[in-house]
Amino acid sequence: MPHFCLMCGTLMQINEIESRPREVCPACGWIHYLQLKVSAGCCVEQDGKLLLVQRGITPFKGAWHMPAGYVEVDELPALAAERETREESGLVVKAERLFGAYFYDDDPRGNGVVILYKVHILDGQLAASSETLAARFFSPQELSGLPLAGVSAEASIQDWLDGK
């Protein structure tokens, strides 16, 4: 599918730039650099259990992950993590420190990085949302065999288990 320059509207061409094929505007020279999607979420613990939400939408519908979602262009990642946790689980949390950052390349919407924060719960009631089928806390033993929402969910949950 042809693409047009976001700066001047000219049809883009593919040129090798920095040893990669990139779309370049032959008129104004603007280069389109593909970028990773940035997501943020929370590692929420309570009584030795980990909060997971079950996706209610595609992709990964029915699979479990720590509450997370895309960071808006004008939003700090920690605030996005708090917002996504509230939206997906009903819990109001405060980000305290970085838990980890995880690359994913198995999402049909594009490759990205999810930044997860350790948090403490301030308020709220645990509940599913329009984006989730369920939200609940799991003991380490209950996590075995759960369908997980991709490589970043697998890696982050394994890191949580390894820290137990």
PDB file of C-alpha atoms in Angstrom:
ATOM      1  CA  MET A   1       0.000   0.000   0.000  1.00  0.00           C
ATOM      2  CA  PRO A   2       1.478   3.385  -0.931  1.00  0.00           C
ATOM      3  CA  HIS A   3       2.262   5.868   1.818  1.00  0.00           C
ATOM      4  CA  PHE A   4       2.485   9.624   1.532  1.00  0.00           C
ATOM      5  CA  CYS A   5       4.784  12.030   3.349  1.00  0.00           C
ATOM      6  CA  LEU A   6       3.286  13.442   6.532  1.00  0.00           C
ATOM      7  CA  MET A   7       5.165  16.717   5.941  1.00  0.00           C
ATOM      8  CA  CYS A   8       4.404  17.511   2.284  1.00  0.00           C
ATOM      9  CA  GLY A   9       2.107  14.785   0.909  1.00  0.00           C
ATOM     10  CA  THR A  10       4.526  13.359  -1.686  1.00  0.00           C
ATOM     11  CA  LEU A  11       4.516   9.621  -2.395  1.00  0.00           C
ATOM     12  CA  MET A  12       7.199   7.990  -0.191  1.00  0.00           C
ATOM     13  CA  GLN A  13      10.027   5.852  -1.588  1.00  0.00           C
ATOM     14  CA  ILE A  14      11.960   3.031   0.055  1.00  0.00           C
ATOM     15  CA  ASN A  15      15.674   3.804   0.505  1.00  0.00           C
ATOM     16  CA  GLU A  16      18.340   2.149   2.591  1.00  0.00           C
ATOM     17  CA  ILE A  17      19.081   4.434   5.545  1.00  0.00           C
ATOM     18  CA  GLU A  18      21.336   3.326   8.407  1.00  0.00           C
ATOM     19  CA  SER A  19      21.456  -0.196   6.899  1.00  0.00           C
ATOM     20  CA  ARG A  20      17.639  -0.557   6.973  1.00  0.00           C
ATOM     21  CA  PRO A  21      14.954  -0.062   4.361  1.00  0.00           C
ATOM     22  CA  ARG A  22      13.030   3.081   5.345  1.00  0.00           C
ATOM     23  CA  GLU A  23      10.344   5.217   3.747  1.00  0.00           C
ATOM     24  CA  VAL A  24      11.861   8.505   2.596  1.00  0.00           C
ATOM     25  CA  CYS A  25      10.193  11.485   0.960  1.00  0.00           C
ATOM     26  CA  PRO A  26      11.921  12.314  -2.351  1.00  0.00           C
ATOM     27  CA  ALA A  27      10.634  15.913  -2.200  1.00  0.00           C
ATOM     28  CA  CYS A  28      11.452  17.111   1.332  1.00  0.00           C
ATOM     29  CA  GLY A  29      13.716  14.325   2.645  1.00  0.00           C
ATOM     30  CA  TRP A  30      11.524  13.415   5.652  1.00  0.00           C
ATOM     31  CA  ILE A  31      12.270   9.878   6.889  1.00  0.00           C
ATOM     32  CA  HIS A  32       9.596   7.703   8.475  1.00  0.00           C
ATOM     33  CA  TYR A  33      11.131   5.796  11.399  1.00  0.00           C
ATOM     34  CA  LEU A  34       9.004   2.929  12.656  1.00  0.00           C
ATOM     35  CA  GLN A  35       8.809   2.975  16.451  1.00  0.00           C
ATOM     36  CA  LEU A  36       7.898   0.535  19.177  1.00  0.00           C
ATOM     37  CA  LYS A  37       4.562   0.946  20.918  1.00  0.00           C
ATOM     38  CA  VAL A  38       4.941   1.907  24.584  1.00  0.00           C
ATOM     39  CA  SER A  39       2.682   0.337  27.190  1.00  0.00           C
ATOM     40  CA  ALA A  40       2.696   0.646  30.956  1.00  0.00           C
ATOM     41  CA  GLY A  41       1.173  -1.388  33.737  1.00  0.00           C
ATOM     42  CA  CYS A  42       1.380  -2.489  37.320  1.00  0.00           C
ATOM     43  CA  CYS A  43       2.639  -5.399  39.357  1.00  0.00           C
ATOM     44  CA  VAL A  44       0.045  -5.414  42.139  1.00  0.00           C
ATOM     45  CA  GLU A  45       0.585  -7.754  45.094  1.00  0.00           C
ATOM     46  CA  GLN A  46      -1.678  -8.467  48.021  1.00  0.00           C
ATOM     47  CA  ASP A  47      -1.104 -11.108  50.699  1.00  0.00           C
ATOM     48  CA  GLY A  48       1.557 -12.836  48.586  1.00  0.00           C
ATOM     49  CA  LYS A  49      -0.702 -12.998  45.542  1.00  0.00           C
ATOM     50  CA  LEU A  50      -0.387 -11.303  42.143  1.00  0.00           C
ATOM     51  CA  LEU A  51      -3.174  -9.350  40.433  1.00  0.00           C
ATOM     52  CA  LEU A  52      -3.926 -10.462  36.892  1.00  0.00           C
ATOM     53  CA  VAL A  53      -6.678  -9.378  34.546  1.00  0.00           C
ATOM     54  CA  GLN A  54      -8.262 -11.558  31.888  1.00  0.00           C
ATOM     55  CA  ARG A  55      -8.487  -9.829  28.509  1.00  0.00           C
ATOM     56  CA  GLY A  56     -12.021  -9.342  27.241  1.00  0.00           C
ATOM     57  CA  ILE A  57     -10.978  -8.043  23.824  1.00  0.00           C
ATOM     58  CA  THR A  58      -8.691  -9.173  21.031  1.00  0.00           C
ATOM     59  CA  PRO A  59      -5.847  -9.783  20.734  1.00  0.00           C
ATOM     60  CA  PHE A  60      -5.278 -12.416  23.421  1.00  0.00           C
ATOM     61  CA  LYS A  61      -8.963 -12.469  24.419  1.00  0.00           C
ATOM     62  CA  GLY A  62      -9.384 -14.779  27.428  1.00  0.00           C
ATOM     63  CA  ALA A  63      -5.677 -14.713  28.359  1.00  0.00           C
ATOM     64  CA  TRP A  64      -4.261 -13.230  31.579  1.00  0.00           C
ATOM     65  CA  HIS A  65      -1.678 -10.492  32.217  1.00  0.00           C
ATOM     66  CA  MET A  66      -0.766  -7.794  34.717  1.00  0.00           C
ATOM     67  CA  PRO A  67      -3.013  -4.765  34.126  1.00  0.00           C
ATOM     68  CA  ALA A  68      -1.415  -2.649  31.392  1.00  0.00           C
ATOM     69  CA  GLY A  69      -2.134  -0.636  28.266  1.00  0.00           C
ATOM     70  CA  TYR A  70      -0.825   1.956  25.866  1.00  0.00           C
ATOM     71  CA  VAL A  71       0.790   5.145  27.131  1.00  0.00           C
ATOM     72  CA  GLU A  72      -0.819   8.252  25.625  1.00  0.00           C
ATOM     73  CA  VAL A  73       1.519  10.659  23.806  1.00  0.00           C
ATOM     74  CA  ASP A  74       1.265  13.277  26.581  1.00  0.00           C
ATOM     75  CA  GLU A  75       1.220  10.893  29.554  1.00  0.00           C
ATOM     76  CA  LEU A  76       3.970   9.830  31.940  1.00  0.00           C
ATOM     77  CA  PRO A  77       4.368   6.038  31.902  1.00  0.00           C
ATOM     78  CA  ALA A  78       3.818   5.738  35.680  1.00  0.00           C
ATOM     79  CA  LEU A  79       0.543   7.665  35.407  1.00  0.00           C
ATOM     80  CA  ALA A  80      -0.518   5.521  32.443  1.00  0.00           C
ATOM     81  CA  ALA A  81       0.176   2.421  34.539  1.00  0.00           C
ATOM     82  CA  GLU A  82      -1.994   3.736  37.372  1.00  0.00           C
ATOM     83  CA  ARG A  83      -4.766   4.686  34.921  1.00  0.00           C
ATOM     84  CA  GLU A  84      -4.725   1.334  33.150  1.00  0.00           C
ATOM     85  CA  THR A  85      -4.845  -0.541  36.460  1.00  0.00           C
ATOM     86  CA  ARG A  86      -7.870   1.487  37.554  1.00  0.00           C
ATOM     87  CA  GLU A  87      -9.595   1.001  34.179  1.00  0.00           C
ATOM     88  CA  GLU A  88      -8.939  -2.738  33.977  1.00  0.00           C
ATOM     89  CA  SER A  89      -9.306  -3.822  37.606  1.00  0.00           C
ATOM     90  CA  GLY A  90     -11.157  -1.118  39.555  1.00  0.00           C
ATOM     91  CA  LEU A  91      -8.196  -0.640  41.910  1.00  0.00           C
ATOM     92  CA  VAL A  92      -6.676   2.778  42.540  1.00  0.00           C
ATOM     93  CA  VAL A  93      -2.913   2.356  42.899  1.00  0.00           C
ATOM     94  CA  LYS A  94       0.201   4.492  43.300  1.00  0.00           C
ATOM     95  CA  ALA A  95       3.334   3.596  41.324  1.00  0.00           C
ATOM     96  CA  GLU A  96       6.343   3.281  43.646  1.00  0.00           C
ATOM     97  CA  ARG A  97       9.221   1.868  41.613  1.00  0.00           C
ATOM     98  CA  LEU A  98      10.074   0.141  38.377  1.00  0.00           C
ATOM     99  CA  PHE A  99       9.374  -3.600  38.336  1.00  0.00           C
ATOM    100  CA  GLY A 100      10.700  -4.269  34.825  1.00  0.00           C
ATOM    101  CA  ALA A 101      10.509  -3.496  31.122  1.00  0.00           C
ATOM    102  CA  TYR A 102       9.574  -6.197  28.613  1.00  0.00           C
ATOM    103  CA  PHE A 103       9.845  -6.300  24.824  1.00  0.00           C
ATOM    104  CA  TYR A 104       7.070  -7.999  22.865  1.00  0.00           C
ATOM    105  CA  ASP A 105       6.934  -8.980  19.205  1.00  0.00           C
ATOM    106  CA  ASP A 106       3.874 -11.236  19.203  1.00  0.00           C
ATOM    107  CA  ASP A 107       1.085  -8.644  19.222  1.00  0.00           C
ATOM    108  CA  PRO A 108      -0.662  -8.229  15.852  1.00  0.00           C
ATOM    109  CA  ARG A 109      -1.010  -4.479  16.543  1.00  0.00           C
ATOM    110  CA  GLY A 110       2.791  -4.099  16.471  1.00  0.00           C
ATOM    111  CA  ASN A 111       5.962  -4.628  18.459  1.00  0.00           C
ATOM    112  CA  GLY A 112       6.461  -2.754  21.690  1.00  0.00           C
ATOM    113  CA  VAL A 113       7.748  -2.418  25.206  1.00  0.00           C
ATOM    114  CA  VAL A 114       5.669  -2.659  28.363  1.00  0.00           C
ATOM    115  CA  ILE A 115       6.990  -0.841  31.445  1.00  0.00           C
ATOM    116  CA  LEU A 116       5.704  -2.319  34.722  1.00  0.00           C
ATOM    117  CA  TYR A 117       5.733  -0.653  38.134  1.00  0.00           C
ATOM    118  CA  LYS A 118       5.496  -2.026  41.643  1.00  0.00           C
ATOM    119  CA  VAL A 119       2.608  -0.250  43.336  1.00  0.00           C
ATOM    120  CA  HIS A 120       0.592  -0.028  46.495  1.00  0.00           C
ATOM    121  CA  ILE A 121      -3.194  -0.056  46.563  1.00  0.00           C
ATOM    122  CA  LEU A 122      -4.848   3.179  47.663  1.00  0.00           C
ATOM    123  CA  ASP A 123      -8.535   2.434  47.127  1.00  0.00           C
ATOM    124  CA  GLY A 124     -11.096   0.855  44.845  1.00  0.00           C
ATOM    125  CA  GLN A 125     -12.986  -2.394  44.485  1.00  0.00           C
ATOM    126  CA  LEU A 126     -11.643  -5.276  42.425  1.00  0.00           C
ATOM    127  CA  ALA A 127     -13.914  -5.715  39.403  1.00  0.00           C
ATOM    128  CA  ALA A 128     -13.869  -6.598  35.719  1.00  0.00           C
ATOM    129  CA  SER A 129     -14.308  -3.800  33.178  1.00  0.00           C
ATOM    130  CA  SER A 130     -15.355  -3.259  29.573  1.00  0.00           C
ATOM    131  CA  GLU A 131     -11.853  -4.462  28.590  1.00  0.00           C
ATOM    132  CA  THR A 132     -11.556  -7.400  30.988  1.00  0.00           C
ATOM    133  CA  LEU A 133     -13.528 -10.567  31.653  1.00  0.00           C
ATOM    134  CA  ALA A 134     -12.155 -10.925  35.180  1.00  0.00           C
ATOM    135  CA  ALA A 135      -9.672  -9.470  37.645  1.00  0.00           C
ATOM    136  CA  ARG A 136      -8.306 -11.495  40.546  1.00  0.00           C
ATOM    137  CA  PHE A 137      -5.317 -12.233  42.719  1.00  0.00           C
ATOM    138  CA  PHE A 138      -3.423 -15.492  42.141  1.00  0.00           C
ATOM    139  CA  SER A 139      -1.070 -17.353  44.444  1.00  0.00           C
ATOM    140  CA  PRO A 140       2.152 -18.600  42.819  1.00  0.00           C
ATOM    141  CA  GLN A 141       0.685 -22.114  42.700  1.00  0.00           C
ATOM    142  CA  GLU A 142      -2.468 -20.948  40.896  1.00  0.00           C
ATOM    143  CA  LEU A 143      -0.485 -19.388  38.036  1.00  0.00           C
ATOM    144  CA  SER A 144       0.621 -22.695  36.546  1.00  0.00           C
ATOM    145  CA  GLY A 145      -1.221 -23.512  33.356  1.00  0.00           C
ATOM    146  CA  LEU A 146      -3.023 -20.175  32.977  1.00  0.00           C
ATOM    147  CA  PRO A 147      -3.243 -18.939  29.378  1.00  0.00           C
ATOM    148  CA  LEU A 148      -1.051 -15.828  29.313  1.00  0.00           C
ATOM    149  CA  ALA A 149      -1.300 -12.828  26.979  1.00  0.00           C
ATOM    150  CA  GLY A 150       1.964 -13.143  25.078  1.00  0.00           C
ATOM    151  CA  VAL A 151       5.675 -13.102  25.702  1.00  0.00           C
ATOM    152  CA  SER A 152       5.704  -9.989  27.891  1.00  0.00           C
ATOM    153  CA  ALA A 153       3.073 -11.481  30.215  1.00  0.00           C
ATOM    154  CA  GLU A 154       5.035 -14.728  30.399  1.00  0.00           C
ATOM    155  CA  ALA A 155       8.325 -12.943  31.170  1.00  0.00           C
ATOM    156  CA  SER A 156       6.905 -10.502  33.730  1.00  0.00           C
ATOM    157  CA  ILE A 157       4.965 -13.177  35.616  1.00  0.00           C
ATOM    158  CA  GLN A 158       8.050 -15.401  35.633  1.00  0.00           C
ATOM    159  CA  ASP A 159      10.092 -12.512  37.059  1.00  0.00           C
ATOM    160  CA  TRP A 160       7.470 -12.085  39.802  1.00  0.00           C
ATOM    161  CA  LEU A 161       7.628 -15.809  40.572  1.00  0.00           C
ATOM    162  CA  ASP A 162      11.439 -15.744  40.606  1.00  0.00           C
ATOM    163  CA  GLY A 163      11.325 -12.945  43.199  1.00  0.00           C
ATOM    164  CA  LYS A 164       9.173 -15.044  45.554  1.00  0.00           C
TER     165      LYS A 164
END
